[in-house]
XYZ file of C-alpha atoms in Angstrom:
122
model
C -68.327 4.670 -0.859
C -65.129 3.939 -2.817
C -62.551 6.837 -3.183
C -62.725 6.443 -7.064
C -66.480 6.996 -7.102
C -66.085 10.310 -5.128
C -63.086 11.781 -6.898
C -63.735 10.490 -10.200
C -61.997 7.803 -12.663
C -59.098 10.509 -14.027
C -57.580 11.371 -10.484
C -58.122 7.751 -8.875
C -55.631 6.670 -11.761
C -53.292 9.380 -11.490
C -53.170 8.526 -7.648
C -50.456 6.992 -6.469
C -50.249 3.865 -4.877
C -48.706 3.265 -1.368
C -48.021 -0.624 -0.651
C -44.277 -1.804 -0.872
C -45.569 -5.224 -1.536
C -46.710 -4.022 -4.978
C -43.877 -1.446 -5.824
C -41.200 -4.664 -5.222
C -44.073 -6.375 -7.327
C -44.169 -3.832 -9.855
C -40.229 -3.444 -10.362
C -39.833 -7.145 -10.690
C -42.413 -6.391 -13.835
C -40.357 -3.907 -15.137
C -37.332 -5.765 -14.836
C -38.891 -8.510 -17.210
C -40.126 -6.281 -19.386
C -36.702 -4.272 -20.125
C -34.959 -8.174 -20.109
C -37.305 -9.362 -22.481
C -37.877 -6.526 -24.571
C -34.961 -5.304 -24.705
C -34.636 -3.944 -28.309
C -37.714 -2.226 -28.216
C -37.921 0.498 -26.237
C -41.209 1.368 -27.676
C -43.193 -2.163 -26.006
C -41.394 -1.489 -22.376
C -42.655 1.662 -21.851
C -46.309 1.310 -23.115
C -45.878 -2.148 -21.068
C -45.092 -0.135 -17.931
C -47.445 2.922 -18.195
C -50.480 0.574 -18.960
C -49.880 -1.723 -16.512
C -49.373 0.922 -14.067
C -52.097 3.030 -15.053
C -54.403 -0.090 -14.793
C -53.168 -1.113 -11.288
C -53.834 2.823 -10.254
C -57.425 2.203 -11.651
C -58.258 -0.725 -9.672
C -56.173 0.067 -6.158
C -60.090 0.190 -4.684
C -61.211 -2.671 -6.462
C -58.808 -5.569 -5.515
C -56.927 -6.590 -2.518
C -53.080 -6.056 -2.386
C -52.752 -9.646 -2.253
C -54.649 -9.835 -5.354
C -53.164 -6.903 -7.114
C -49.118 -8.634 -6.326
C -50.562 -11.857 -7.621
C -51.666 -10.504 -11.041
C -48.482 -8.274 -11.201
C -46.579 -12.009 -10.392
C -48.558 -13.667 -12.603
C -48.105 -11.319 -15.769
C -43.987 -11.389 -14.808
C -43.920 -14.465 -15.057
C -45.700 -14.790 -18.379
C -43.582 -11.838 -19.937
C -40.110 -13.536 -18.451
C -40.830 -16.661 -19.431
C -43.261 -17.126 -21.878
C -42.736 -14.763 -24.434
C -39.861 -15.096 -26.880
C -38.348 -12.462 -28.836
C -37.101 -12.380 -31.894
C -35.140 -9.928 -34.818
C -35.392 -10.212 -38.273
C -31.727 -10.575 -40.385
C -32.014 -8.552 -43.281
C -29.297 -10.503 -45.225
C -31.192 -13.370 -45.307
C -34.742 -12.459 -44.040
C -35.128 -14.415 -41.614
C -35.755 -14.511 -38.042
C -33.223 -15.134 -35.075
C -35.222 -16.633 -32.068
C -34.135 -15.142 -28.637
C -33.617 -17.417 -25.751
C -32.215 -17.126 -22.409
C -31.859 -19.047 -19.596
C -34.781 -17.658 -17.880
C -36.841 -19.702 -21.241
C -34.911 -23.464 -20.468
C -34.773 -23.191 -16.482
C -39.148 -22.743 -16.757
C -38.660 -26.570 -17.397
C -41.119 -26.934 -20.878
C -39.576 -27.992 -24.383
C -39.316 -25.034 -26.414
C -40.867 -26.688 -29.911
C -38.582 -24.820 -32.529
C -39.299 -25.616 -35.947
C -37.888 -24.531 -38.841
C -39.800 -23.493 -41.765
C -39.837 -26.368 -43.614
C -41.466 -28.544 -40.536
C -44.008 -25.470 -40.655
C -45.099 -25.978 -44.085
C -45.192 -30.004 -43.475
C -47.523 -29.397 -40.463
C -50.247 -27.533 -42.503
C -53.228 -29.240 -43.723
């Protein structure tokens, strides 16, 4: 019988979780989160408490091999597959944000400007 089933959903995600592998895994998250979100404050911590929250809910579900893997896997999507960007109110538009973590991944970064957008359409 799994843990969660005897104590219930509510305290098997407030447990927490003892494996070093996925605390290192977890902070290496974090860590790409606060790089790549860095001006909003807001996304890295509902970023952090969901993903935590969902790794507390499935601790009796999935290996800890499994569990470091997804953690690895969503890092690496967040540090180098998302791309921030801020708007310039002078002249409403947006400034792209890329750092070397983006160009050392190794795939062209398509950039286009708005013009090329509107030539693309059908």
């Amino acid at each position: 019988l799994k843990l969660e089933h005897c104590l219930g959903n509510s305290v098997a995600e407030n447990m927490a979780i003892r494996s070093r592998r996925i605390a290192c895994a977890y902070r290496d998250f974090c860590r790409a989160v606060q790089t790549t979100f860095a001006a909003d404050r807001f996304a890295q911590q509902q970023l952090r408490l969901e993903t935590a929250r969902t790794l507390r809910k499935h601790v009796y579900q999935m290996s800890e091999d499994a569990l470091v893997a997804d953690l690895k896997s969503g890092t690496d999507m967040i540090r180098y597959e998302i791309i921030q960007a801020s708007l310039n109110p002078e002249t409403q538009n947006y400034r792209a944000h890329i750092n070397q973590d983006h160009i050392s991944k190794g795939r062209v970064l398509d950039l286009l400007g708005p013009d090329e957008v509107l030539k693309q359409k059908p």
